[in-house]
Short mmCIF file of C-alpha atoms and ligand atoms in Angstrom, two decimals:
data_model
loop_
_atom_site.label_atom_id
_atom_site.label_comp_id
_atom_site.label_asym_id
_atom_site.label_seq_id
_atom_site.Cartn_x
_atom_site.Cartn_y
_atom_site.Cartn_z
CA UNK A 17 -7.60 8.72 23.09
CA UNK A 18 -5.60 7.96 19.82
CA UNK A 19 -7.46 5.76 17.56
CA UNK A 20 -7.13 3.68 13.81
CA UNK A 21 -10.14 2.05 12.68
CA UNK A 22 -9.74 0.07 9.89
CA UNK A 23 -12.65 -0.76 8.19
CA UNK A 24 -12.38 -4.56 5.97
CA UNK A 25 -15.97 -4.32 4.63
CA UNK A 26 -14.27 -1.40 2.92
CA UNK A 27 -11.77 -3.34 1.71
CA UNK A 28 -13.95 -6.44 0.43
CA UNK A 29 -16.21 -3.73 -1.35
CA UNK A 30 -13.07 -1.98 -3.33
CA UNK A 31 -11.92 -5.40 -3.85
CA UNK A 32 -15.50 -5.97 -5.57
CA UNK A 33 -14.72 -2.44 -7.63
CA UNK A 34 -11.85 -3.89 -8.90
CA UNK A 35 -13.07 -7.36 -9.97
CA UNK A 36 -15.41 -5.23 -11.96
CA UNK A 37 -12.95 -3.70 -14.00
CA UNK A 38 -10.55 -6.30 -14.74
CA UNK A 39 -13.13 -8.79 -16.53
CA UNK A 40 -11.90 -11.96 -15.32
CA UNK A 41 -8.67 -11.46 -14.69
CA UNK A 42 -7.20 -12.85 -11.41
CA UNK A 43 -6.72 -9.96 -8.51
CA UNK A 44 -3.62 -10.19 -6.49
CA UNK A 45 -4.04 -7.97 -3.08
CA UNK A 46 -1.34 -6.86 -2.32
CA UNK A 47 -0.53 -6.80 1.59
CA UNK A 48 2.84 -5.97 2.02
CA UNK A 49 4.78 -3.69 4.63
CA UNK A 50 1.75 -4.68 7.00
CA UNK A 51 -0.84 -4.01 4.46
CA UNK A 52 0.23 -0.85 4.06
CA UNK A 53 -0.29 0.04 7.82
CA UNK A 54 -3.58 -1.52 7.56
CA UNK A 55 -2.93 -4.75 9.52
CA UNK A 56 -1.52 -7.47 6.92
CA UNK A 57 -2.95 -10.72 9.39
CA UNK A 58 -6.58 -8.79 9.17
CA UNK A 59 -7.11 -7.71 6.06
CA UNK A 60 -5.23 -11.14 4.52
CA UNK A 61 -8.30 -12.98 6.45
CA UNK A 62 -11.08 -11.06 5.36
CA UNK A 63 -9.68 -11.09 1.42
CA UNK A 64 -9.09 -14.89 1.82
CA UNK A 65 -12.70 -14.83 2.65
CA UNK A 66 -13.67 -12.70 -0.27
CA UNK A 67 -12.08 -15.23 -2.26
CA UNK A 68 -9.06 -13.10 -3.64
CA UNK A 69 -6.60 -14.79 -5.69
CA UNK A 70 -3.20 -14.27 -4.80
CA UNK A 71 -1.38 -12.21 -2.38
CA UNK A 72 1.65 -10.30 -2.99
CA UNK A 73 4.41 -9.37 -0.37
CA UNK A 74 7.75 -7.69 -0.96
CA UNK A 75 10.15 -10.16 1.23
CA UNK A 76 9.72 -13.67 1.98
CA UNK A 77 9.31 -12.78 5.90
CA UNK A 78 5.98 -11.31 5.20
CA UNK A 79 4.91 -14.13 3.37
CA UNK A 80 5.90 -17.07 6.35
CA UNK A 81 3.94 -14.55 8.56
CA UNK A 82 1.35 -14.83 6.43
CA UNK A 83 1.01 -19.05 6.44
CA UNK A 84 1.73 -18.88 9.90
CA UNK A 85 -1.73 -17.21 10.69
CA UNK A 86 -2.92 -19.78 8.36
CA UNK A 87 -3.60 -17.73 4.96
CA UNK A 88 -3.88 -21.23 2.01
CA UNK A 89 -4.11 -18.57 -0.45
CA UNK A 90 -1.49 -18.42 -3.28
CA UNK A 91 1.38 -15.57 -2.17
CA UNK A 92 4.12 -14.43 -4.38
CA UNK A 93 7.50 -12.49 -2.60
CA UNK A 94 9.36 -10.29 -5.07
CA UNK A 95 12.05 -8.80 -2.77
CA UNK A 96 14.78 -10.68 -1.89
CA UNK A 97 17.88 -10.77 0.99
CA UNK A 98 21.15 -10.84 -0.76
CA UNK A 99 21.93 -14.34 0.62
CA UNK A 100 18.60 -15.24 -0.12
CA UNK A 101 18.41 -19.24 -0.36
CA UNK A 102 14.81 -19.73 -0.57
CA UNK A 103 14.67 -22.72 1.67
CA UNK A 104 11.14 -21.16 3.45
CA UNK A 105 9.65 -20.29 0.27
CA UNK A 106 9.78 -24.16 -0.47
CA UNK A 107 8.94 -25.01 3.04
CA UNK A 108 6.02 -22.37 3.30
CA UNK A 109 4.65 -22.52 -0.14
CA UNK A 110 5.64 -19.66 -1.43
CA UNK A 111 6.24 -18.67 -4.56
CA UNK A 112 9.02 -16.48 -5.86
CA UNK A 113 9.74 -13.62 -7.64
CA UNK A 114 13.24 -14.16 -9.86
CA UNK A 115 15.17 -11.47 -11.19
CA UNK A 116 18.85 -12.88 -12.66
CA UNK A 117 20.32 -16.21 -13.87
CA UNK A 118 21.92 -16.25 -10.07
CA UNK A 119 19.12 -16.00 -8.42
CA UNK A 120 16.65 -18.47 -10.55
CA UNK A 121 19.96 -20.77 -10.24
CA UNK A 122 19.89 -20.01 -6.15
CA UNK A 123 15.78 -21.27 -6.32
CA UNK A 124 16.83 -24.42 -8.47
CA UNK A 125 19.45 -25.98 -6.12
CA UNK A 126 17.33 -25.11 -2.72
CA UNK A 127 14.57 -26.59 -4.76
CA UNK A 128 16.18 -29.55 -5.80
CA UNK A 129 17.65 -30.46 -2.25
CA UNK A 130 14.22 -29.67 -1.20
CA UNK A 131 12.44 -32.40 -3.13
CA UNK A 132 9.62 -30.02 -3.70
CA UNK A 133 8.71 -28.04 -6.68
CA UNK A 134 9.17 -24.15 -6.60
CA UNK A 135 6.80 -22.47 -8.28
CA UNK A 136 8.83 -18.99 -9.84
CA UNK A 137 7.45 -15.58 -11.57
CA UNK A 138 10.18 -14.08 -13.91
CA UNK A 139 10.62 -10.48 -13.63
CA UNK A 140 11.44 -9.08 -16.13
CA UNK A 141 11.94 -5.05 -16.28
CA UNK A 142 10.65 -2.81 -18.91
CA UNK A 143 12.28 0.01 -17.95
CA UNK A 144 11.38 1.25 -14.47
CA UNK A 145 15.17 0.63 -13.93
CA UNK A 146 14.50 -0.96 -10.08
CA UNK A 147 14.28 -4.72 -9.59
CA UNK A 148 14.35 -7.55 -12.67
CA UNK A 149 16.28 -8.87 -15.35
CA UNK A 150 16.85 -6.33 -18.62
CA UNK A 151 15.72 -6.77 -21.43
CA UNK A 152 19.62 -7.22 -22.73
CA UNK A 153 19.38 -10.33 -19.84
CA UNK A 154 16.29 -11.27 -20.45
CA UNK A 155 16.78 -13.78 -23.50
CA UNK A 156 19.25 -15.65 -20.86
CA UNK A 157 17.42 -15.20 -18.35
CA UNK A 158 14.25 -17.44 -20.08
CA UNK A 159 16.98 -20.08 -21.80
CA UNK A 160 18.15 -20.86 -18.11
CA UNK A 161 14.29 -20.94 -16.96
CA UNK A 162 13.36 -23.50 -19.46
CA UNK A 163 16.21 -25.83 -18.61
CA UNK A 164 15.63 -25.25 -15.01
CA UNK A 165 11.69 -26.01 -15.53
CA UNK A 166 12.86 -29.05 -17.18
CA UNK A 167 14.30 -30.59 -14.52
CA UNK A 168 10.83 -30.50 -12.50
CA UNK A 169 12.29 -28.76 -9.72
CA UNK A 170 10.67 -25.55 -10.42
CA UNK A 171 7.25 -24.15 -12.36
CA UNK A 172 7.50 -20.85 -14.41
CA UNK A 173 4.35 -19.40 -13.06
CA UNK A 174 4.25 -16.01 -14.38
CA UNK A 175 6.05 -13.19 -16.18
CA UNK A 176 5.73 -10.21 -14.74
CA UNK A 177 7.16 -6.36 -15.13
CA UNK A 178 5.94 -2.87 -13.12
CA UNK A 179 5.21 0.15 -14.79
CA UNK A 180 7.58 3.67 -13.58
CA UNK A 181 3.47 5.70 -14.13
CA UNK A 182 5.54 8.71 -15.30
CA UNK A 183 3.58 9.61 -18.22
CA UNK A 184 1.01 7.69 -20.32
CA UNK A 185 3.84 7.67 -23.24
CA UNK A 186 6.93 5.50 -20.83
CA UNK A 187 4.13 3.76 -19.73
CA UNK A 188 2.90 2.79 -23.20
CA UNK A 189 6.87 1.77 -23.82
CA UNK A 190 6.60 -0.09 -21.35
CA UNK A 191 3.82 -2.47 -22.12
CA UNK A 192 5.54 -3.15 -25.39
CA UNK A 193 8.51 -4.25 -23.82
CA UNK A 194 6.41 -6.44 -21.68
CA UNK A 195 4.70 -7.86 -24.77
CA UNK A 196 7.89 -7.89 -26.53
CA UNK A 197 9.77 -10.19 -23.60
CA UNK A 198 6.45 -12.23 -23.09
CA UNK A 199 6.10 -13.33 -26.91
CA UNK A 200 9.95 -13.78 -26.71
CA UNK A 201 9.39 -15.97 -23.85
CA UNK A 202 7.05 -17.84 -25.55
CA UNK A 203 8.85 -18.12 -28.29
CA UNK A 204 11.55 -19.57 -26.90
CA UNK A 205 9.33 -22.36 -25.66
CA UNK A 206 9.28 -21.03 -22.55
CA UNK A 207 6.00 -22.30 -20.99
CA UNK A 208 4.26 -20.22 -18.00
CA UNK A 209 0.64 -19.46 -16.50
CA UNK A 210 0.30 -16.08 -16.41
CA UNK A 211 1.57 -12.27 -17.01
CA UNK A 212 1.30 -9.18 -14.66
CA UNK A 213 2.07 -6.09 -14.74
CA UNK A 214 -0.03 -3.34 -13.70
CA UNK A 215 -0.78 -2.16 -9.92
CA UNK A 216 -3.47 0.29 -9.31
CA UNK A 217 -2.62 2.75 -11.21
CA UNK A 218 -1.73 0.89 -14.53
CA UNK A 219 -5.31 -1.16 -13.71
CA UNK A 220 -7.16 1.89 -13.47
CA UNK A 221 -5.76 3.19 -16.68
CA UNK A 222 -4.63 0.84 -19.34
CA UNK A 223 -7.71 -2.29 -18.61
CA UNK A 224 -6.08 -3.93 -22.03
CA UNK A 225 -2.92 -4.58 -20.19
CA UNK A 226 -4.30 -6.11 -17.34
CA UNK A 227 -3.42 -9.48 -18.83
CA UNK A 228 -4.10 -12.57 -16.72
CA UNK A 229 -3.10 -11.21 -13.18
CA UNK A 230 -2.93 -7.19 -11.67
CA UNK A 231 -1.57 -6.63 -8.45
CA UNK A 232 -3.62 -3.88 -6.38
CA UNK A 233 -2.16 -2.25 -3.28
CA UNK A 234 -3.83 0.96 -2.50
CA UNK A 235 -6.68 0.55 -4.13
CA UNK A 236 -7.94 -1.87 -2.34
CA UNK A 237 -7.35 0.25 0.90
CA UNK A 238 -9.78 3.02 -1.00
CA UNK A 239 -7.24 4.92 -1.53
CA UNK A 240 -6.28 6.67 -5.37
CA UNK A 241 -3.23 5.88 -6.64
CA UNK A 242 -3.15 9.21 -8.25
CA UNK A 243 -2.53 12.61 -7.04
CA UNK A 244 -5.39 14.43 -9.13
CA UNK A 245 -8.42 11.88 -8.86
CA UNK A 246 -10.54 11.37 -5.52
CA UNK A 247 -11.10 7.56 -4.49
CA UNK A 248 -14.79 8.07 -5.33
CA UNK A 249 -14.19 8.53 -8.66
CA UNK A 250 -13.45 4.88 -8.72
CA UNK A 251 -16.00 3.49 -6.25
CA UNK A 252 -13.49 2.84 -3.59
CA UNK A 253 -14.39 3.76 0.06
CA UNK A 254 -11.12 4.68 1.89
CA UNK A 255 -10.52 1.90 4.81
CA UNK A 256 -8.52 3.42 7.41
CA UNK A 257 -9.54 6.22 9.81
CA UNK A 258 -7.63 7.61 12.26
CA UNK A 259 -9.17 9.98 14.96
CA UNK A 260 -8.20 11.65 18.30
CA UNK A 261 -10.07 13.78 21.27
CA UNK A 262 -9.92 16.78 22.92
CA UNK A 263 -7.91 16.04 25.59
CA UNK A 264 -7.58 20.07 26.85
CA UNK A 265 -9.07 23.86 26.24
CA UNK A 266 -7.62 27.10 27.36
CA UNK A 267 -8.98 30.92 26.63
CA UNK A 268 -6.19 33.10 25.91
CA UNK A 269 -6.00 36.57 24.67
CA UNK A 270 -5.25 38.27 21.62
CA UNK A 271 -1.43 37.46 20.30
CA UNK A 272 -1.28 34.50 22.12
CA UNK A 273 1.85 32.46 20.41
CA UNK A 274 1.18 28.71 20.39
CA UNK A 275 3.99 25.72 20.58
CA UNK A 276 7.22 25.36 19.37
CA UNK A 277 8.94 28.26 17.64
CA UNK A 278 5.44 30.06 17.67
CA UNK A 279 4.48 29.83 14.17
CA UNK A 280 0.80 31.03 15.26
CA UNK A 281 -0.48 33.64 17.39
CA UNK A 282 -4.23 34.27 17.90
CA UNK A 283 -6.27 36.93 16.69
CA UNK A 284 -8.75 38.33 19.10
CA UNK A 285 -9.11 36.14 22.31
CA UNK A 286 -9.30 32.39 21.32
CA UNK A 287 -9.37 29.15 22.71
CA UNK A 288 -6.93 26.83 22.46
CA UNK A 289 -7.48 22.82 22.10
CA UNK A 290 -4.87 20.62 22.70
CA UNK A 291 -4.95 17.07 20.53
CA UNK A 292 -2.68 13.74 21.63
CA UNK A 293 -0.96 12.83 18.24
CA UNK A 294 1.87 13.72 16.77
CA UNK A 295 5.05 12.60 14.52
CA UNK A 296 5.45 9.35 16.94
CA UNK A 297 2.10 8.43 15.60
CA UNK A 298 3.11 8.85 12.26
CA UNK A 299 1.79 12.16 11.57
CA UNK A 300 4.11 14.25 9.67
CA UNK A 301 5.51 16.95 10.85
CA UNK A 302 6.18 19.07 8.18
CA UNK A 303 2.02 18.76 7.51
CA UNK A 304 2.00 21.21 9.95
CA UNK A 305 0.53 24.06 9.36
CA UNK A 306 -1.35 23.12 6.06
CA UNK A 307 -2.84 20.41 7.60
CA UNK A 308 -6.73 20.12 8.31
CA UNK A 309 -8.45 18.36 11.27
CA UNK A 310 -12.38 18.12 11.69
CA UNK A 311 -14.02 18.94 15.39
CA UNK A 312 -17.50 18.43 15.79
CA UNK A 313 -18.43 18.72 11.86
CA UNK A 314 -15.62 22.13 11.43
CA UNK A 315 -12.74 21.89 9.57
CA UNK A 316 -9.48 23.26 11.92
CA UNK A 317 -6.17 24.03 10.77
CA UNK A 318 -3.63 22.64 13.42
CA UNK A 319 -2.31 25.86 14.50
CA UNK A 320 0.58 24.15 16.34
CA UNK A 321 3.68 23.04 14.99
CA UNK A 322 3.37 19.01 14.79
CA UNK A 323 4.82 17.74 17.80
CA UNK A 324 6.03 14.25 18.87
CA UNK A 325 3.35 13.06 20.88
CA UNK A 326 0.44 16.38 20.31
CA UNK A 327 -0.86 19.53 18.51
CA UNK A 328 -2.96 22.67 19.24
CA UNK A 329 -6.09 23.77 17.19
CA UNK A 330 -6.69 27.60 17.49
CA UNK A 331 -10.89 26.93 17.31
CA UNK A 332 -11.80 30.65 17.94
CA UNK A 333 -14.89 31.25 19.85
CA UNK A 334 -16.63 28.24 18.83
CA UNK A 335 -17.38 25.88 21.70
CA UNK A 336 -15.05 22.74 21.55
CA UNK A 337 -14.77 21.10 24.62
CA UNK A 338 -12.54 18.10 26.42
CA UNK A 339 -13.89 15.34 25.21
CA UNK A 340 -14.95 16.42 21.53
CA UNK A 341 -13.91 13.82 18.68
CA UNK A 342 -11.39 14.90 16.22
CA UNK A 343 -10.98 13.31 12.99
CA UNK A 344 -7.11 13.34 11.40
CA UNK A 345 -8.10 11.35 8.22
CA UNK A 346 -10.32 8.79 6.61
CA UNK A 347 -13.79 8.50 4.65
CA UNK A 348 -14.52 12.06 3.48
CA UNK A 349 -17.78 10.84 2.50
CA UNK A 350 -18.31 10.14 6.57
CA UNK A 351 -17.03 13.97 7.02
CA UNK A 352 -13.46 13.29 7.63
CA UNK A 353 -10.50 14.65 5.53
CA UNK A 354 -9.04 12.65 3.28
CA UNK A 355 -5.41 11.21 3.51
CA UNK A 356 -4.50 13.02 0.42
CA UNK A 357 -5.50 16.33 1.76
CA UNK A 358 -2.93 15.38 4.42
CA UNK A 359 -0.36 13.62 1.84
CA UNK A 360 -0.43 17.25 0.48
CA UNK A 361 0.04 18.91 2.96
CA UNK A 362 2.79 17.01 3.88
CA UNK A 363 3.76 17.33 0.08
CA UNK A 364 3.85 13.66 0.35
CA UNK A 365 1.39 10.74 -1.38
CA UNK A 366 -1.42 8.80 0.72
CA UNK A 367 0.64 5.78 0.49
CA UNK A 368 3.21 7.03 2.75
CA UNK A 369 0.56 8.60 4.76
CA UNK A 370 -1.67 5.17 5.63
CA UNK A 371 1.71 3.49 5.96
CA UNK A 372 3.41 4.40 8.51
CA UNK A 373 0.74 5.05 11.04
CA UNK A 374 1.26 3.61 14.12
CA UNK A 375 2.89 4.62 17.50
CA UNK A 376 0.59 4.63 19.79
CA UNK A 377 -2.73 4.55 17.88
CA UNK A 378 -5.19 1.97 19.91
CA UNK A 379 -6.00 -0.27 16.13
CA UNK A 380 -9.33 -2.02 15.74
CA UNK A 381 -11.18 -3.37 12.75
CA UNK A 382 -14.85 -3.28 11.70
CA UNK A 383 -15.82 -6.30 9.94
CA UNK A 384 -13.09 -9.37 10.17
CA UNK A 385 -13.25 -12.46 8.53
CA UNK A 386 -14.95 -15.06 10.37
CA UNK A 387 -17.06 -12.29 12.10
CA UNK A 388 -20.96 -10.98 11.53
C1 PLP B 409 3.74 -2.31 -4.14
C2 PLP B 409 3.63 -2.99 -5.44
C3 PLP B 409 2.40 -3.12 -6.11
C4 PLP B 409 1.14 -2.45 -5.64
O1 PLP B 409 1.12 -1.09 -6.02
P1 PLP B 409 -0.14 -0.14 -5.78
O2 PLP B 409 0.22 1.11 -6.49
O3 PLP B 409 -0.25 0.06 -4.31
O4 PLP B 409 -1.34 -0.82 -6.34
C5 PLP B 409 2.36 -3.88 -7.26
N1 PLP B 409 3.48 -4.46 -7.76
C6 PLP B 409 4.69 -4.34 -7.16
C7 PLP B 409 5.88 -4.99 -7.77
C8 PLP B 409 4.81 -3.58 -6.00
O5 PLP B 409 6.02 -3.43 -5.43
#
């Protein structure tokens, strides 16, 4: 009755869209915090299959899960425990993201006790002001790196930075400082593989900085990283749907108030139809009552406040009955709405949207890896 499809030939298509934008550069899919509600074992397979090139994961946990269900690809982990010690990343083959002289220090000794070469991305930051070394650091930062490669314990693979996509001017700053820090790098006789720095956003709009690497997280879900463009405009096909049915109807009369605090009342006798999602699947609450379901080809407002586990559509006189399919989000151009329609009216983004569904939503996927 409470349904998330999640469609991976979507997500090896907008994986396709953005291999044709990059022009040769290597595309990291990024998979983390479950592949952004997606399913991070399931869409990891089918991208390994497509021949992706990296995988990136915020914490190191993500990444072991990840070699566990037997994913050979390359992964990179950029978000680490304070007492990190970086013993799995050796073990699992992992490679990490370093952000101070104490933590590429941390990576050399477990390395080094290890007997087994870490391979390390530098991170440097360019003025986001979150995670990585500043630029004040960063000439340190590459001295101990280049003593620390020297020892063969670890391998600089990469330099990498992430853009704050406030304005096309801080972002333009920013790539400086990113060329800045990588020339200083190299400079310093620092030697490393590659540089990233752009997600979706930065990829869709600045292709010269998309270097030797970009790391894409919602775009490959077919989802727009921005609030004023529609997927299509990119050629991505949104990947996850989630729908519901009818589960009851009622005719009531005129001024009929419906659910908590009675935010609606009918005009005119009205039927009522009662859907089996709410907040505990993830659907916010405070969507409620901008948000826009589709029954039987109609778009609905949900009448209802948003409760924990259902809501009530107000569907007039038109004939909706038990049973009837109702579609929360996913592919407008199958006739759902879109999850930024609901990000909005959640005054929200689709990120968080796609993310955090869950609850009880039965999942299943069209299209895995290994499958016709
Ligand atoms: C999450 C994340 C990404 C992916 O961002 P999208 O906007 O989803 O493409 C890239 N890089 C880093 C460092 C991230 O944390």
């Amino acid at each position: 009755m409470r349904q998330l499809i999640v469609d991976l030939n979507a997500v090896a298509h907008n994986l396709g869209a953005i291999r044709e934008r990059v022009h040769g550069a290597k595309v990291m899919a990024v998979v983390k915090a479950d592949a952004y509600g997606h399913g991070m074992i399931p869409v990891a397979k089918r991208l390994e299959q497509e021949g992706v090139d990296y995988f990136g994961v915020a914490d190191l946990g993500e990444a072991v899960e990840l070699r566990q269900a037997g994913i050979s690809t390359p992964i990179l982990a950029w978000l680490h425990a304070a007492d990190e010690d970086f013993r799995r990343a050796t073990e699992f083959n992992v490679e990490v993201g370093i952000n101070s002289e104490a933590q590429l220090n941390t990576a050399l000794t477990t390395a080094a006790v290890q007997g087994k070469p870490l391979r390390l991305h530098l991170k440097v930051d360019t003025g986001l002001n979150r995670n990585g070394a500043s630029v004040d650091e960063w000439p340190g930062l590459v001295s101990a790196a280049k003593s620390a490669a020297e020892t063969g314990h670890v391998v600089i693979a990469g330099v990498f930075s992430h853009l704050s996509s406030t304005s096309t001017t801080d972002d333009a700053q920013q790539i400086v400082r990113f060329e800045m820090a990588t020339s200083l790098a190299r400079v310093m006789g620092l030697e490393f593989e590659m540089r990233h720095l752009t997600a979706s956003d930065g990829t869709f709009n600045y292709p010269h900085a998309a270097y030797e690497m970009v790391r894409i997280g919602i775009a490959l879900y077919g989802l727009s990283p921005f609030s004023d463009n529609r997927a299509a405009d990119y050629d991505l096909i949104p990947a996850m749907t989630v729908k519901s049915e009818v589960v009851h109807v009622k005719r009531v009369p005129d001024n009929t108030p419906v659910g908590y605090g009675y935010e609606h009342r009918t005009v005119g006798e009205s039927s009522l139809a009662l859907v089996p999602i709410g907040y505990a699947e993830g659907l916010p609450r405070n969507a409620s009552p901008r948000a826009k379901v589709k029954i039987n080809g109609r778009t609905y407002r949900i009448s209802s406040r948003i409760a924990m586990d259902q809501f009530v559509v107000d569907v007039g006189d038109d004939d909706v009955k038990i049973g009837d399919e109702v579609l929360i989000f996913g592919n407008p151009a199958a006739g759902a709405p879109s999850a930024d329609e609901l990000a909005n009216a959640a005054r929200s983004i689709n990120y968080e949207i796609v993310t955090r569904m869950g609850g009880r939503l039965e999942r299943s996927y069209l299209g895995e890896a290994g499958g016709s």
